[in-house]
């Protein structure tokens, strides 16, 4: 009986030992297989970080209006006799645009001018008779009063006749006519709009904190997009009062519009330029990645530097340090083998600052001479082997890269 128990125990030990040995052998085989697998290098595009001049600015959205713009109307009623302009026509100051039927006014004016001429002749005769001593003072005074009244009547009728004419108050471009020839119109009827498009003005608002950075004559750049600020101007007015509801300050700037590319009422991106700064570290915005734990970039370095991977900045408090998972920290990796990849990408947490024209200022984390990944970083992990290929910009569509 004892012999059978001993044999059963030995068999059980052999079976358990075989199972354990097989598992150890399998794990070692799998480890050696993955250790000897060729490392796949990910292709990325990079940009070298260099200190460069930076022109800071205050960005806003503005509304464009003509420096001078009016809705043209007539002063009196009448039927349109002549319509002397067309849409989008450039007119000069004083140019006749509309003539109303003024036959009655012209007839009255002609009669008044004739009467004024007769009264002037009577005055001349009365003066001559008075000079010869045969005319009375009463006759002379009556003649003078009649001549003055006739002249005043001529001026009055001439003004009434001029009200039948609509002239351009200043040089500019006319809009679409809103009347037709032969139409009866009343005072206040809008004939067309007249806009002086040579010089435009842009109204925009900035936060009250930036009020001290503004001054009259400061250069301003305008454009339809932030990356296309092709129009130039300068600040001509700053509202001295801050809006208590929005805490914004109204600003006005004049912008030259020689080719007429800007239209009144159009929205524009506005950038008030501040004094230039030298030695600013800036990288393409495509290189910056945002996560729950901060902004970071991938820096390409020789793989031998893997012994000292970049670490994320320390959390501000103990609670956030405990809440941050280990996966968010750069992984600790050993130095690569001699036959491993020559370049690797390492995660570096940075502090981002101002942004403009596709670039972002970096105040902490990278320095001049570093090479940051600008495209392909969505496939990377900390310490991943990479191959740099800058022949094609992967951040742009394939058609745009040609």
Short mmCIF file of C-alpha atoms in Angstrom, two decimals:
data_model
loop_
_atom_site.label_atom_id
_atom_site.label_comp_id
_atom_site.label_asym_id
_atom_site.label_seq_id
_atom_site.Cartn_x
_atom_site.Cartn_y
_atom_site.Cartn_z
CA UNK A 1 0.00 0.00 0.00
CA UNK A 2 2.80 2.38 0.94
CA UNK A 3 4.65 1.49 -2.25
CA UNK A 4 1.64 2.47 -4.36
CA UNK A 5 1.35 5.82 -2.59
CA UNK A 6 5.02 6.52 -3.19
CA UNK A 7 4.68 5.69 -6.89
CA UNK A 8 1.58 7.90 -7.22
CA UNK A 9 3.36 10.77 -5.46
CA UNK A 10 6.39 10.46 -7.74
CA UNK A 11 4.17 10.45 -10.84
CA UNK A 12 2.31 13.53 -9.57
CA UNK A 13 5.61 15.36 -8.97
CA UNK A 14 6.83 14.46 -12.46
CA UNK A 15 3.59 15.64 -14.06
CA UNK A 16 3.62 18.97 -12.16
CA UNK A 17 7.30 19.46 -12.91
CA UNK A 18 6.67 18.83 -16.59
CA UNK A 19 3.85 21.36 -16.70
CA UNK A 20 5.95 24.02 -14.93
CA UNK A 21 8.95 23.31 -17.12
CA UNK A 22 6.86 23.53 -20.28
CA UNK A 23 5.44 26.92 -19.24
CA UNK A 24 8.91 28.26 -18.48
CA UNK A 25 10.22 27.01 -21.81
CA UNK A 26 7.25 28.55 -23.66
CA UNK A 27 7.66 31.94 -21.96
CA UNK A 28 11.38 32.02 -22.74
CA UNK A 29 10.71 31.08 -26.36
CA UNK A 30 8.11 33.83 -26.74
CA UNK A 31 10.44 36.40 -25.11
CA UNK A 32 13.31 35.45 -27.41
CA UNK A 33 11.00 35.60 -30.43
CA UNK A 34 9.83 39.13 -29.69
CA UNK A 35 13.33 40.23 -28.64
CA UNK A 36 14.76 39.15 -31.98
CA UNK A 37 11.95 40.68 -34.07
CA UNK A 38 13.10 43.52 -36.37
CA UNK A 39 12.05 46.94 -35.06
CA UNK A 40 9.68 48.85 -37.34
CA UNK A 41 10.77 52.44 -37.82
CA UNK A 42 7.92 54.94 -38.22
CA UNK A 43 8.36 57.63 -40.85
CA UNK A 44 7.84 61.17 -39.57
CA UNK A 45 8.41 64.73 -40.70
CA UNK A 46 10.37 67.04 -38.45
CA UNK A 47 11.30 70.68 -38.02
CA UNK A 48 14.38 72.08 -36.34
CA UNK A 49 13.79 74.49 -33.48
CA UNK A 50 15.62 77.79 -33.94
CA UNK A 51 15.27 81.07 -32.01
CA UNK A 52 13.76 83.65 -34.36
CA UNK A 53 12.20 87.12 -34.28
CA UNK A 54 8.56 87.17 -33.21
CA UNK A 55 6.08 89.98 -33.78
CA UNK A 56 3.43 89.69 -31.06
CA UNK A 57 -0.01 91.05 -31.70
CA UNK A 58 -3.55 91.51 -30.48
CA UNK A 59 -6.02 89.54 -32.57
CA UNK A 60 -9.68 90.39 -33.05
CA UNK A 61 -12.52 90.27 -35.56
CA UNK A 62 -13.60 93.51 -37.19
CA UNK A 63 -16.34 94.84 -39.41
CA UNK A 64 -15.41 96.90 -42.46
CA UNK A 65 -17.23 100.06 -43.47
CA UNK A 66 -16.53 102.72 -46.06
CA UNK A 67 -14.80 105.83 -44.73
CA UNK A 68 -17.69 107.77 -46.28
CA UNK A 69 -20.99 106.19 -47.24
CA UNK A 70 -24.51 107.55 -47.66
CA UNK A 71 -27.90 106.57 -49.00
CA UNK A 72 -28.75 109.14 -51.69
CA UNK A 73 -32.23 110.67 -51.58
CA UNK A 74 -34.06 113.57 -53.25
CA UNK A 75 -35.28 116.70 -51.47
CA UNK A 76 -38.60 117.16 -53.26
CA UNK A 77 -41.32 115.27 -55.08
CA UNK A 78 -41.35 114.78 -58.81
CA UNK A 79 -41.15 112.47 -61.78
CA UNK A 80 -37.71 111.19 -62.77
CA UNK A 81 -36.82 112.79 -66.10
CA UNK A 82 -33.25 111.49 -66.43
CA UNK A 83 -31.37 108.70 -64.67
CA UNK A 84 -27.70 109.43 -65.36
CA UNK A 85 -25.83 106.60 -63.60
CA UNK A 86 -25.54 102.81 -63.52
CA UNK A 87 -24.66 100.24 -60.88
CA UNK A 88 -21.05 100.18 -59.64
CA UNK A 89 -20.21 103.34 -61.55
CA UNK A 90 -17.46 105.52 -60.13
CA UNK A 91 -18.56 109.15 -59.95
CA UNK A 92 -16.83 112.38 -59.03
CA UNK A 93 -17.99 114.94 -56.52
CA UNK A 94 -20.74 117.18 -57.93
CA UNK A 95 -21.56 114.86 -60.84
CA UNK A 96 -25.26 114.94 -61.82
CA UNK A 97 -26.99 111.63 -61.08
CA UNK A 98 -30.76 112.23 -61.30
CA UNK A 99 -32.85 115.01 -62.84
CA UNK A 100 -36.53 115.39 -61.90
CA UNK A 101 -39.07 117.09 -64.12
CA UNK A 102 -38.38 120.79 -63.50
CA UNK A 103 -40.30 122.48 -66.35
CA UNK A 104 -42.45 124.58 -64.00
CA UNK A 105 -39.50 125.63 -61.86
CA UNK A 106 -37.44 126.60 -64.90
CA UNK A 107 -40.33 128.70 -66.30
CA UNK A 108 -40.80 130.51 -63.00
CA UNK A 109 -37.05 131.06 -62.78
CA UNK A 110 -36.89 132.55 -66.29
CA UNK A 111 -39.78 134.93 -65.52
CA UNK A 112 -38.14 135.96 -62.26
CA UNK A 113 -34.84 136.65 -64.00
CA UNK A 114 -36.64 138.84 -66.56
CA UNK A 115 -38.39 140.79 -63.81
CA UNK A 116 -35.10 141.17 -61.96
CA UNK A 117 -33.50 142.61 -65.08
CA UNK A 118 -36.34 145.16 -65.49
CA UNK A 119 -36.14 146.17 -61.84
CA UNK A 120 -32.39 146.61 -62.15
CA UNK A 121 -32.89 148.91 -65.16
CA UNK A 122 -35.45 150.96 -63.21
CA UNK A 123 -32.97 151.23 -60.35
CA UNK A 124 -30.24 152.41 -62.71
CA UNK A 125 -32.54 155.14 -64.12
CA UNK A 126 -33.57 156.27 -60.65
CA UNK A 127 -29.93 156.54 -59.63
CA UNK A 128 -29.14 158.58 -62.75
CA UNK A 129 -32.09 160.93 -62.15
CA UNK A 130 -31.05 161.36 -58.53
CA UNK A 131 -27.54 162.21 -59.69
CA UNK A 132 -28.93 164.92 -62.01
CA UNK A 133 -31.06 166.28 -59.20
CA UNK A 134 -34.41 165.65 -60.85
CA UNK A 135 -35.34 162.45 -59.04
CA UNK A 136 -36.86 162.09 -55.60
CA UNK A 137 -35.49 159.98 -52.78
CA UNK A 138 -38.75 158.05 -52.52
CA UNK A 139 -38.54 156.96 -56.14
CA UNK A 140 -34.95 155.79 -55.63
CA UNK A 141 -35.83 153.83 -52.49
CA UNK A 142 -38.75 152.14 -54.23
CA UNK A 143 -36.53 151.14 -57.16
CA UNK A 144 -33.89 149.71 -54.84
CA UNK A 145 -36.45 147.67 -52.91
CA UNK A 146 -37.95 146.29 -56.12
CA UNK A 147 -34.52 145.30 -57.48
CA UNK A 148 -33.55 143.59 -54.19
CA UNK A 149 -36.84 141.69 -54.05
CA UNK A 150 -36.42 140.50 -57.63
CA UNK A 151 -32.89 139.23 -56.92
CA UNK A 152 -34.10 137.35 -53.83
CA UNK A 153 -36.89 135.79 -55.87
CA UNK A 154 -34.36 134.60 -58.46
CA UNK A 155 -32.23 133.00 -55.71
CA UNK A 156 -35.30 131.30 -54.24
CA UNK A 157 -36.50 129.89 -57.57
CA UNK A 158 -32.97 128.78 -58.42
CA UNK A 159 -32.83 126.83 -55.15
CA UNK A 160 -36.18 125.19 -55.92
CA UNK A 161 -34.90 124.25 -59.38
CA UNK A 162 -31.69 122.81 -57.86
CA UNK A 163 -33.80 120.56 -55.62
CA UNK A 164 -34.90 118.80 -58.80
CA UNK A 165 -31.27 117.73 -59.34
CA UNK A 166 -29.38 115.05 -57.39
CA UNK A 167 -25.58 115.44 -57.44
CA UNK A 168 -22.88 113.23 -55.92
CA UNK A 169 -21.83 114.73 -52.55
CA UNK A 170 -18.36 113.16 -52.84
CA UNK A 171 -16.36 110.89 -55.13
CA UNK A 172 -17.13 107.20 -54.78
CA UNK A 173 -18.82 104.10 -56.18
CA UNK A 174 -22.57 103.89 -56.67
CA UNK A 175 -24.69 100.89 -55.78
CA UNK A 176 -27.63 99.35 -57.61
CA UNK A 177 -30.26 101.94 -58.67
CA UNK A 178 -33.50 101.57 -56.71
CA UNK A 179 -35.57 103.79 -59.00
CA UNK A 180 -36.51 103.85 -62.67
CA UNK A 181 -36.88 106.64 -65.21
CA UNK A 182 -40.43 108.05 -65.21
CA UNK A 183 -41.07 106.94 -61.63
CA UNK A 184 -42.74 109.37 -59.22
CA UNK A 185 -40.72 109.70 -56.02
CA UNK A 186 -41.13 111.58 -52.77
CA UNK A 187 -38.58 113.10 -50.39
CA UNK A 188 -36.67 110.42 -48.48
CA UNK A 189 -36.90 107.83 -51.27
CA UNK A 190 -33.51 106.09 -51.52
CA UNK A 191 -32.11 106.40 -55.02
CA UNK A 192 -28.88 104.40 -54.48
CA UNK A 193 -25.97 104.08 -52.07
CA UNK A 194 -22.68 105.91 -52.56
CA UNK A 195 -19.54 104.48 -50.95
CA UNK A 196 -16.00 105.82 -50.95
CA UNK A 197 -14.09 102.54 -51.28
CA UNK A 198 -10.58 103.96 -51.62
CA UNK A 199 -10.15 104.12 -47.87
CA UNK A 200 -12.04 101.80 -45.54
CA UNK A 201 -12.42 101.78 -41.79
CA UNK A 202 -12.56 98.71 -39.58
CA UNK A 203 -14.23 98.69 -36.18
CA UNK A 204 -13.25 95.99 -33.69
CA UNK A 205 -13.07 95.40 -29.95
CA UNK A 206 -10.29 94.22 -27.65
CA UNK A 207 -10.33 93.17 -23.96
CA UNK A 208 -9.80 95.93 -21.44
CA UNK A 209 -6.57 94.24 -20.25
CA UNK A 210 -4.97 95.07 -23.61
CA UNK A 211 -5.99 98.73 -23.66
CA UNK A 212 -2.57 99.93 -22.49
CA UNK A 213 -0.93 98.19 -25.47
CA UNK A 214 -2.85 100.31 -27.99
CA UNK A 215 -2.03 103.77 -29.27
CA UNK A 216 -3.04 106.04 -32.16
CA UNK A 217 -1.07 105.33 -35.33
CA UNK A 218 -0.21 101.75 -34.37
CA UNK A 219 0.08 99.44 -37.42
CA UNK A 220 -2.73 96.96 -38.00
CA UNK A 221 -2.92 94.00 -40.40
CA UNK A 222 -6.21 92.83 -41.89
CA UNK A 223 -7.21 89.74 -43.85
CA UNK A 224 -9.99 87.31 -44.59
CA UNK A 225 -8.12 84.62 -42.61
CA UNK A 226 -5.44 84.69 -39.92
CA UNK A 227 -2.86 83.38 -42.40
CA UNK A 228 -3.75 85.95 -45.09
CA UNK A 229 -3.33 89.37 -43.49
CA UNK A 230 -2.57 91.24 -46.73
CA UNK A 231 -4.22 94.58 -45.97
CA UNK A 232 -2.40 97.21 -43.94
CA UNK A 233 -3.70 100.11 -41.90
CA UNK A 234 -3.29 102.04 -38.68
CA UNK A 235 -5.34 102.85 -35.61
CA UNK A 236 -7.18 106.17 -35.88
CA UNK A 237 -9.41 106.04 -32.81
CA UNK A 238 -9.65 104.33 -29.41
CA UNK A 239 -12.80 104.64 -27.35
CA UNK A 240 -11.81 106.06 -23.93
CA UNK A 241 -14.68 104.20 -22.26
CA UNK A 242 -14.79 100.47 -21.51
CA UNK A 243 -18.13 98.77 -22.10
CA UNK A 244 -19.23 97.80 -18.56
CA UNK A 245 -21.27 94.86 -19.86
CA UNK A 246 -18.69 93.16 -22.09
CA UNK A 247 -15.48 94.69 -20.67
CA UNK A 248 -14.37 95.42 -24.23
CA UNK A 249 -12.91 98.57 -25.77
CA UNK A 250 -13.96 99.76 -29.23
CA UNK A 251 -11.14 100.56 -31.66
CA UNK A 252 -11.24 102.02 -35.18
CA UNK A 253 -8.55 101.71 -37.84
CA UNK A 254 -8.24 102.99 -41.41
CA UNK A 255 -7.16 100.54 -44.11
CA UNK A 256 -6.17 101.28 -47.69
CA UNK A 257 -8.31 99.60 -50.35
CA UNK A 258 -6.82 100.64 -53.70
CA UNK A 259 -8.08 97.62 -55.66
CA UNK A 260 -11.55 97.61 -54.14
CA UNK A 261 -11.17 94.09 -52.72
CA UNK A 262 -12.88 95.03 -49.46
CA UNK A 263 -16.62 95.67 -49.28
CA UNK A 264 -18.58 97.52 -46.58
CA UNK A 265 -20.09 95.18 -44.00
CA UNK A 266 -17.45 92.48 -44.53
CA UNK A 267 -15.89 90.61 -41.60
CA UNK A 268 -12.10 90.63 -41.34
CA UNK A 269 -9.45 89.12 -39.11
CA UNK A 270 -7.59 91.93 -37.36
CA UNK A 271 -4.11 91.85 -35.83
CA UNK A 272 -2.68 94.86 -34.03
CA UNK A 273 1.09 94.56 -34.27
CA UNK A 274 3.17 95.06 -31.11
CA UNK A 275 6.96 95.68 -30.90
CA UNK A 276 9.09 92.85 -32.30
CA UNK A 277 10.81 90.39 -29.94
CA UNK A 278 14.06 88.55 -30.77
CA UNK A 279 15.16 85.05 -29.80
CA UNK A 280 11.70 83.53 -29.38
CA UNK A 281 11.38 79.74 -29.55
CA UNK A 282 8.47 78.83 -31.83
CA UNK A 283 7.44 75.57 -33.49
CA UNK A 284 4.74 74.64 -36.02
CA UNK A 285 1.34 74.18 -34.40
CA UNK A 286 1.11 70.73 -35.98
CA UNK A 287 3.96 69.60 -33.71
CA UNK A 288 2.02 70.36 -30.53
CA UNK A 289 -0.26 67.69 -29.06
CA UNK A 290 -2.74 68.40 -26.28
CA UNK A 291 -3.68 65.84 -23.64
CA UNK A 292 -5.45 65.80 -20.28
CA UNK A 293 -2.10 66.21 -18.56
CA UNK A 294 -0.71 69.06 -20.65
CA UNK A 295 0.78 69.89 -24.01
CA UNK A 296 3.67 67.85 -25.34
CA UNK A 297 5.80 67.33 -28.42
CA UNK A 298 7.90 64.46 -29.73
CA UNK A 299 11.60 65.30 -29.97
CA UNK A 300 13.79 63.20 -32.26
CA UNK A 301 17.11 62.28 -30.65
CA UNK A 302 19.77 59.61 -31.13
CA UNK A 303 18.56 56.33 -29.70
CA UNK A 304 21.48 56.12 -27.26
CA UNK A 305 19.86 58.92 -25.27
CA UNK A 306 17.05 56.56 -24.33
CA UNK A 307 18.69 56.07 -20.92
CA UNK A 308 17.42 59.52 -19.91
CA UNK A 309 13.98 60.01 -21.38
CA UNK A 310 12.23 63.33 -20.91
CA UNK A 311 9.94 63.51 -17.94
CA UNK A 312 6.66 65.36 -17.61
CA UNK A 313 6.61 68.41 -15.31
CA UNK A 314 5.74 67.60 -11.72
CA UNK A 315 2.06 67.98 -10.77
CA UNK A 316 1.16 71.08 -8.79
CA UNK A 317 -0.35 69.13 -5.91
CA UNK A 318 -0.29 65.67 -4.41
CA UNK A 319 -3.87 64.87 -5.43
CA UNK A 320 -3.15 65.42 -9.12
CA UNK A 321 0.03 63.35 -8.78
CA UNK A 322 -1.93 60.42 -7.38
CA UNK A 323 -4.65 60.76 -10.04
CA UNK A 324 -2.18 60.73 -12.93
CA UNK A 325 -1.86 57.19 -14.29
CA UNK A 326 1.49 55.60 -14.96
CA UNK A 327 0.62 55.27 -18.66
CA UNK A 328 0.72 59.04 -19.08
CA UNK A 329 4.39 59.19 -17.92
CA UNK A 330 7.24 58.58 -20.36
CA UNK A 331 8.12 54.92 -20.18
CA UNK A 332 11.43 53.93 -18.63
CA UNK A 333 13.44 52.16 -21.31
CA UNK A 334 16.85 50.64 -21.40
CA UNK A 335 19.54 51.68 -23.83
CA UNK A 336 19.13 50.08 -27.26
CA UNK A 337 21.39 47.48 -28.67
CA UNK A 338 24.23 48.39 -30.97
CA UNK A 339 22.31 47.17 -34.00
CA UNK A 340 19.09 49.01 -33.03
CA UNK A 341 17.60 52.08 -34.68
CA UNK A 342 19.72 55.26 -34.74
CA UNK A 343 16.86 57.70 -34.01
CA UNK A 344 13.95 57.62 -31.59
CA UNK A 345 11.11 59.97 -30.67
CA UNK A 346 10.73 61.00 -27.04
CA UNK A 347 7.74 62.65 -25.45
CA UNK A 348 8.54 66.07 -23.96
CA UNK A 349 5.96 68.11 -22.06
CA UNK A 350 6.07 71.81 -22.90
CA UNK A 351 4.42 75.10 -22.00
CA UNK A 352 2.79 76.79 -24.99
CA UNK A 353 2.43 80.54 -25.32
CA UNK A 354 1.24 82.83 -28.09
CA UNK A 355 0.13 81.59 -31.50
CA UNK A 356 0.25 83.20 -34.92
CA UNK A 357 0.46 82.19 -38.58
CA UNK A 358 0.64 78.45 -37.88
CA UNK A 359 3.37 78.82 -35.24
CA UNK A 360 3.16 78.51 -31.47
CA UNK A 361 5.57 79.97 -28.94
CA UNK A 362 7.18 77.48 -26.53
CA UNK A 363 8.25 78.98 -23.22
CA UNK A 364 9.50 75.78 -21.60
CA UNK A 365 10.40 72.24 -22.67
CA UNK A 366 12.43 72.55 -25.88
CA UNK A 367 15.48 74.58 -26.84
CA UNK A 368 17.21 75.75 -29.97
CA UNK A 369 18.63 72.88 -31.98
CA UNK A 370 15.98 70.34 -30.98
CA UNK A 371 14.19 68.49 -33.76
CA UNK A 372 10.44 68.13 -33.21
CA UNK A 373 8.02 65.86 -35.06
CA UNK A 374 5.54 67.88 -37.13
CA UNK A 375 3.66 65.03 -38.82
CA UNK A 376 3.08 61.37 -38.02
CA UNK A 377 3.12 61.75 -34.23
CA UNK A 378 -0.32 60.17 -33.86
CA UNK A 379 1.35 56.76 -34.34
CA UNK A 380 4.21 57.38 -31.91
CA UNK A 381 4.82 56.36 -28.33
CA UNK A 382 7.62 57.44 -26.04
CA UNK A 383 10.95 56.06 -27.29
CA UNK A 384 9.54 54.74 -30.57
CA UNK A 385 12.16 54.30 -33.31
CA UNK A 386 11.62 56.70 -36.19
CA UNK A 387 12.92 57.52 -39.63
CA UNK A 388 12.92 61.17 -40.71
CA UNK A 389 11.63 61.97 -44.18
CA UNK A 390 11.11 65.66 -44.93
CA UNK A 391 10.78 65.31 -48.69
CA UNK A 392 6.98 65.37 -48.35
CA UNK A 393 5.09 67.41 -45.78
CA UNK A 394 2.78 64.83 -44.24
CA UNK A 395 0.80 67.55 -42.48
CA UNK A 396 -0.68 68.68 -45.80
CA UNK A 397 -3.00 66.87 -48.22
CA UNK A 398 -1.21 64.86 -50.85
CA UNK A 399 -2.29 67.21 -53.63
CA UNK A 400 -1.03 70.27 -51.78
CA UNK A 401 2.40 68.75 -51.24
CA UNK A 402 3.17 68.50 -54.93
#
